Coordinates of C-alpha atoms and ligand atoms in Angstrom, one line a residue:
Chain A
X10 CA 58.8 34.2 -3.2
X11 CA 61.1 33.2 -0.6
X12 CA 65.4 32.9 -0.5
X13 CA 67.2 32.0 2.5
X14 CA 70.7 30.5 3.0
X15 CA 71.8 28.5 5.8
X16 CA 75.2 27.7 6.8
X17 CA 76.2 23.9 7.1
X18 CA 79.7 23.3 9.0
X19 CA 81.3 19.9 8.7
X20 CA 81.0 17.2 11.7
X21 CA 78.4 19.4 13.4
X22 CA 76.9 16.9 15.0
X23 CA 75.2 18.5 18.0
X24 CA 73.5 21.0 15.2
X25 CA 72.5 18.1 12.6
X26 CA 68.9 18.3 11.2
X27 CA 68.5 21.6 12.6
X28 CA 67.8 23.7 9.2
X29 CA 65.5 20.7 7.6
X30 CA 63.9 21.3 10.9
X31 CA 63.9 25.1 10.2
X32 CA 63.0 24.9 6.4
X33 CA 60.1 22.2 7.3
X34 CA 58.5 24.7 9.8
X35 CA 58.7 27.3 7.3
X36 CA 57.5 25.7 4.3
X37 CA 54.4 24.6 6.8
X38 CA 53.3 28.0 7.9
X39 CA 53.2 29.0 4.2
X40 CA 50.3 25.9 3.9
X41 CA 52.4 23.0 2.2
X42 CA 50.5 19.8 2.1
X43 CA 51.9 17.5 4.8
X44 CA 52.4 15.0 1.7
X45 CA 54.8 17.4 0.0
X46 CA 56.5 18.7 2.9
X47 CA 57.4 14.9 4.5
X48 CA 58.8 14.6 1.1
X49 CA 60.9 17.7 1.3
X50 CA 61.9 17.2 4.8
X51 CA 63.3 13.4 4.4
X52 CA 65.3 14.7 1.5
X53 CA 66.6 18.0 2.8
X54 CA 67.6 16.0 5.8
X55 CA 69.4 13.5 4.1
X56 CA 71.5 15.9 1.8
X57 CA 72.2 17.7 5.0
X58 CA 73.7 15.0 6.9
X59 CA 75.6 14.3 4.1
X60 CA 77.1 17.7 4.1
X61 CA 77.5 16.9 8.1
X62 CA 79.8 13.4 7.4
X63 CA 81.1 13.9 4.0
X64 CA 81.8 17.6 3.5
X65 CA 84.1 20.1 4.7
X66 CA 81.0 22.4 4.9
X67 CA 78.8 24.7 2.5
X68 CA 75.3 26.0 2.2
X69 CA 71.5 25.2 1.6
X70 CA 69.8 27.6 -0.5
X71 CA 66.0 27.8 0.1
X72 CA 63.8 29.3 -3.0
X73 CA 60.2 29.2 -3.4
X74 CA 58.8 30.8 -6.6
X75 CA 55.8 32.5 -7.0
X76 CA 54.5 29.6 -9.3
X77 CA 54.7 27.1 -6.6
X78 CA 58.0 25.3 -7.2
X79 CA 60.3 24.6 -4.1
X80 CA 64.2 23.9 -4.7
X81 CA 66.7 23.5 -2.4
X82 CA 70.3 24.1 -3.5
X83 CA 73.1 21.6 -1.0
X84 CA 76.7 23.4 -1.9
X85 CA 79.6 22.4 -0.3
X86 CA 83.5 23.1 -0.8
X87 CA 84.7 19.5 -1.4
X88 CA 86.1 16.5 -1.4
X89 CA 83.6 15.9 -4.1
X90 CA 82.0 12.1 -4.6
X91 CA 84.3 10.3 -6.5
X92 CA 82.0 7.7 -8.4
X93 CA 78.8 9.0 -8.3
X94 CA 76.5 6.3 -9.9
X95 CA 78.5 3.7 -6.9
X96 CA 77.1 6.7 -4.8
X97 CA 73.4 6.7 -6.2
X98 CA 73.4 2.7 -5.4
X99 CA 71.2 1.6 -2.2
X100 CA 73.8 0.5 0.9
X101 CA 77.4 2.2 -0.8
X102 CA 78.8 4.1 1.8
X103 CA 81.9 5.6 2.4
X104 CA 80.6 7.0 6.2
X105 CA 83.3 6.6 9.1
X106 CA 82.2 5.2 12.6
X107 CA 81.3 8.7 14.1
X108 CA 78.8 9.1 11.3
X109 CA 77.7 5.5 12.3
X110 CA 77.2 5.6 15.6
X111 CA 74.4 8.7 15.1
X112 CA 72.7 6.9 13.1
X113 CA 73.8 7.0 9.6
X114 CA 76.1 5.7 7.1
X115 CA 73.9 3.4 5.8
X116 CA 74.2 3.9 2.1
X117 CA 70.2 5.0 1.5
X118 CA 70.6 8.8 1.6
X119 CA 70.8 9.7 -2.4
X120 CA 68.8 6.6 -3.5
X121 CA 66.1 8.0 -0.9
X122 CA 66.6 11.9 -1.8
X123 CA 65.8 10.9 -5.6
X124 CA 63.0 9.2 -5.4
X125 CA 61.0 11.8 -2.6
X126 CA 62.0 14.8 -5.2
X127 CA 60.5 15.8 -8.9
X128 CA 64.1 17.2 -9.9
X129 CA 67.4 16.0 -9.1
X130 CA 70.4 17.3 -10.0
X131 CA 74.2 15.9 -8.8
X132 CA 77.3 17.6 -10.1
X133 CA 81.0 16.9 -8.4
X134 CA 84.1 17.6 -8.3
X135 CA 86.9 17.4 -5.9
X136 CA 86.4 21.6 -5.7
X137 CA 82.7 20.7 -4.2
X138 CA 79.5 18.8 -4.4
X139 CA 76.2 20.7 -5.9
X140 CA 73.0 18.6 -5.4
X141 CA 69.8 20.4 -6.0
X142 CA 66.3 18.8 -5.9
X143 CA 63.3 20.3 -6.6
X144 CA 59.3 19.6 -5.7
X145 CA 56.1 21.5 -7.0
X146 CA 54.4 22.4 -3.7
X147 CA 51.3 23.7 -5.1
Chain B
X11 CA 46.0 0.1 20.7
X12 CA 46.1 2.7 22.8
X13 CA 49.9 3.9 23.7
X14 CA 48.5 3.9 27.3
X15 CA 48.4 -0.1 26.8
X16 CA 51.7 -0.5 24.6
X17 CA 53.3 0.9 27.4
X18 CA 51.9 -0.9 29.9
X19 CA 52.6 -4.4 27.9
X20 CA 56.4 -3.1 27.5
X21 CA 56.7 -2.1 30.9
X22 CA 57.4 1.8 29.7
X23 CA 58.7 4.6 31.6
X24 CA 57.9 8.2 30.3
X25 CA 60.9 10.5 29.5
X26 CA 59.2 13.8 27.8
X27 CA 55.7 13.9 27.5
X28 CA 54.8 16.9 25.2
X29 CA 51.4 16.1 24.7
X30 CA 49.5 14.3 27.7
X31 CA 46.5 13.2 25.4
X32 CA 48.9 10.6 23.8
X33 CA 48.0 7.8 25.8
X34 CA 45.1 7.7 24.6
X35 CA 46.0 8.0 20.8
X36 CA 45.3 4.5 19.1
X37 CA 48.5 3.1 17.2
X38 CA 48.9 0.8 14.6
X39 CA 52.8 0.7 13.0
X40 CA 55.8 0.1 14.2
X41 CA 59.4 1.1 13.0
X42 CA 61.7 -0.5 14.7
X43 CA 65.6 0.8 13.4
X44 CA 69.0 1.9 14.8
X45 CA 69.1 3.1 11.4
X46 CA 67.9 6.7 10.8
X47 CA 68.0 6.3 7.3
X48 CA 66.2 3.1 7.1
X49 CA 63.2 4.5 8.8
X50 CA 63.9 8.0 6.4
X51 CA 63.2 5.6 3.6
X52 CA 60.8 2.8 5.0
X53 CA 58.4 4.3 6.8
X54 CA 54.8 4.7 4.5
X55 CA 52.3 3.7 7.2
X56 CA 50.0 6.7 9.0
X57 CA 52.7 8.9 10.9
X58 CA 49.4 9.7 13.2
X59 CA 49.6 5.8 14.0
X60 CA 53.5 5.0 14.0
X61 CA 55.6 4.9 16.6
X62 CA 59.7 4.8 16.1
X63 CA 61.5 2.6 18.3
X64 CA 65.3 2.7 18.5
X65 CA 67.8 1.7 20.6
X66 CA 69.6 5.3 19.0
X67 CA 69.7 7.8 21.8
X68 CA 70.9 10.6 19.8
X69 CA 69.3 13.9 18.7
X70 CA 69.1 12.1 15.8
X71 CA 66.1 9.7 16.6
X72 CA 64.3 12.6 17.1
X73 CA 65.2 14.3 14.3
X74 CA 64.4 11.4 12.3
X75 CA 61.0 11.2 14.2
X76 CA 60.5 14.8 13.7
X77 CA 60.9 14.4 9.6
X78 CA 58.2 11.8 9.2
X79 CA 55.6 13.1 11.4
X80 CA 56.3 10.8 14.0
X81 CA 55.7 12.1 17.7
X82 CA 55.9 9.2 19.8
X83 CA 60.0 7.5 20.3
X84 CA 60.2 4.2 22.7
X85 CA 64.0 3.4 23.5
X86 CA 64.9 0.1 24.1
X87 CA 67.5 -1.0 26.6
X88 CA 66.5 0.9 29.0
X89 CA 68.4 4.0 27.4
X90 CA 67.7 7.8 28.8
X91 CA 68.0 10.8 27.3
X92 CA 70.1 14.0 28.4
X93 CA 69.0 17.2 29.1
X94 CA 69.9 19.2 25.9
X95 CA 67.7 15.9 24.6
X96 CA 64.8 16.2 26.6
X97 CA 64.8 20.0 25.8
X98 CA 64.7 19.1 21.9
X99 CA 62.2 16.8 22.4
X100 CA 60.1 19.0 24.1
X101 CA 60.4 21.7 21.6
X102 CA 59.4 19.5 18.8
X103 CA 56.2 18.0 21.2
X104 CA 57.6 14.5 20.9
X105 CA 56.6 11.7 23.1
X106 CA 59.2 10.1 24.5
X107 CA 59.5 6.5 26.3
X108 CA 61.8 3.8 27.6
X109 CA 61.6 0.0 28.0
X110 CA 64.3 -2.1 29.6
X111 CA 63.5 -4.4 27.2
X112 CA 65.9 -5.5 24.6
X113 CA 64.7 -4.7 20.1
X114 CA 64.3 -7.8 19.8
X115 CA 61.8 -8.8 22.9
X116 CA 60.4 -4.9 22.3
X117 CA 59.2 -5.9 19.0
X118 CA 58.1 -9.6 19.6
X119 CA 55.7 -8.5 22.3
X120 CA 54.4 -5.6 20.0
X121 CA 54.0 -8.0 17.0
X122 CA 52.4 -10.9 18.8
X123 CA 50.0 -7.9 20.5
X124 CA 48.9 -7.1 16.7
X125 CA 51.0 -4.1 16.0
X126 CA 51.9 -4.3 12.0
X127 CA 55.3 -2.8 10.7
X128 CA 56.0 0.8 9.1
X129 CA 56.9 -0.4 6.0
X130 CA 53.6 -1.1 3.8
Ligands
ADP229 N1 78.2 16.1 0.0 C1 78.9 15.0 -0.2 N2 80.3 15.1 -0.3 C2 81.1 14.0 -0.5 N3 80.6 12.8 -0.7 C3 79.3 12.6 -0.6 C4 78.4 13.7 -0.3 N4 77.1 13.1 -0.3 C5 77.2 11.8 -0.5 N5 78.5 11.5 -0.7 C6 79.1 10.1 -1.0 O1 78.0 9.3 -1.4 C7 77.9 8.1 -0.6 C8 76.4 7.7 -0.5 O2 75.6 8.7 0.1 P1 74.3 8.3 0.8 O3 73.5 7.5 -0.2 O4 73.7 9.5 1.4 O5 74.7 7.3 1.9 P2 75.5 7.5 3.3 O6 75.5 9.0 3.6 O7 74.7 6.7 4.3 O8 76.9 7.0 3.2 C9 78.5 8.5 0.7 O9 78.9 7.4 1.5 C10 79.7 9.4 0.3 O10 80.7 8.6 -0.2
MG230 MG1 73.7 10.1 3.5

């Protein structure tokens, strides 16, 4: 059983990826297939940049349960999504330039984060956005 | 193909080498993106046969790289990397190259060699 918080501050650019990087090494060592863990690791990454460009900053919460189930907890402390099913569809974006010229704001994030996880879960408001996806790792 | 002849046909130069039995690694997929999440989403060949190539130099192509199992990143344009960069890369063990050639030359002289795309 493992839970671990990481803190996510908005428009940290230089720092981006660094706790899906963190969370992926982890998750190896405790002998995740390499199936399972590219799955976690594109969608942790992409929720994380989204906290990054969209956010004014939260947390990821990291649980692993003794009966093998993995979930990953992205809260932040707003400006919530406005329309989420516009947000669920493939190449709507709302990203500014900066978020562009790194490399993202293409509109593929959530579409891509739903299909690599077996749970997804997306509730907003303009208080804060709570996504939490969940895999079975063993 | 060997990377050792990929290079050669793009004209390569080596930024961070992590791991100096790459060259002789075969490859077989490309993904070639400016868009981190494209490749996030695209990419299903062998990550043990694909290489990313970008024209991104941002921590962010090796992040991406880093994701999918990727370990080998060409730059086009004959982009460089900084030092913070190269130190990341190195920490991760990713391969890291640069071609003056433009995406668009990059990738016609890797398909017309036989390289296949990423996306399967
Ligand atoms: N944590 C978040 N807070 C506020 N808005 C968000 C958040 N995550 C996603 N969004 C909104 O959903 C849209 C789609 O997200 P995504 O599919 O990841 O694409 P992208 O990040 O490339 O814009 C974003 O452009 C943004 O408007
Ligand atoms: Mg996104």
């Amino acid at each position: 059983m493992i839970h671990q918080h990481f803190n996510v501050e908005k428009e940290d650019y230089a720092n981006a990826g660094r706790i899906s990087s963190q969370i992926k090494q982890m998750l190896k060592q405790l002998g995740v297939s390499s199936e399972v863990l590219r799955r976690i690791a594109i969608s942790c990454y992409e929720a994380e940049i989204n906290m990054i460009i969209h956010s004014y900053g939260g947390e990821v919460v990291l649980t692993l349960s003794a009966e093998g189930k993995c979930e990953l907890r992205f809260s932040d402390m707003g400006p919530g999504i406005d329309d989420i099913e516009k947000a669920m569809t493939p190449g709507w974006s709302t990203a500014k330039a900066s978020a562009r010229e790194f490399g993202f704001g293409a509109g593929m994030g959530l579409p891509n984060i739903k299909r690599n996880c077996d749970e997804f879960d997306l509730v907003t408001s303009p208080a804060g956005t709570t996504l939490v996806i969940g895999f079975k790792v063993l | 193909m060997t990377l050792k002849k990929i290079l050669e046909l793009l004209k390569a130069d080596s930024l961070c080498i992590s791991d100096s039995q790459c060259m002789e690694r075969n490859f077989e997929h490309i993904s070639a993106t400016d868009l981190m999440s494209d490749a996030l989403a695209l990419v299903q060949s062998d990550s043990e046969k694909t290489i990313l190539v970008t024209g991104l130099v941002h921590a962010q192509s090796l992040r991406t790289a880093e994701m999918l199992d990727i370990n080998v990143v060409i730059y086009v344009r004959g982009k460089t990397m900084s030092e913070t960069d190269y130190n990341l890369a190195k920490e991760m063990g990713m391969n890291v190259f640069t071609t003056k050639s433009s995406m668009y030359d990059t990738c016609g002289i890797l398909y017309s060699n036989g390289l296949l795309t990423a996306v399967v």
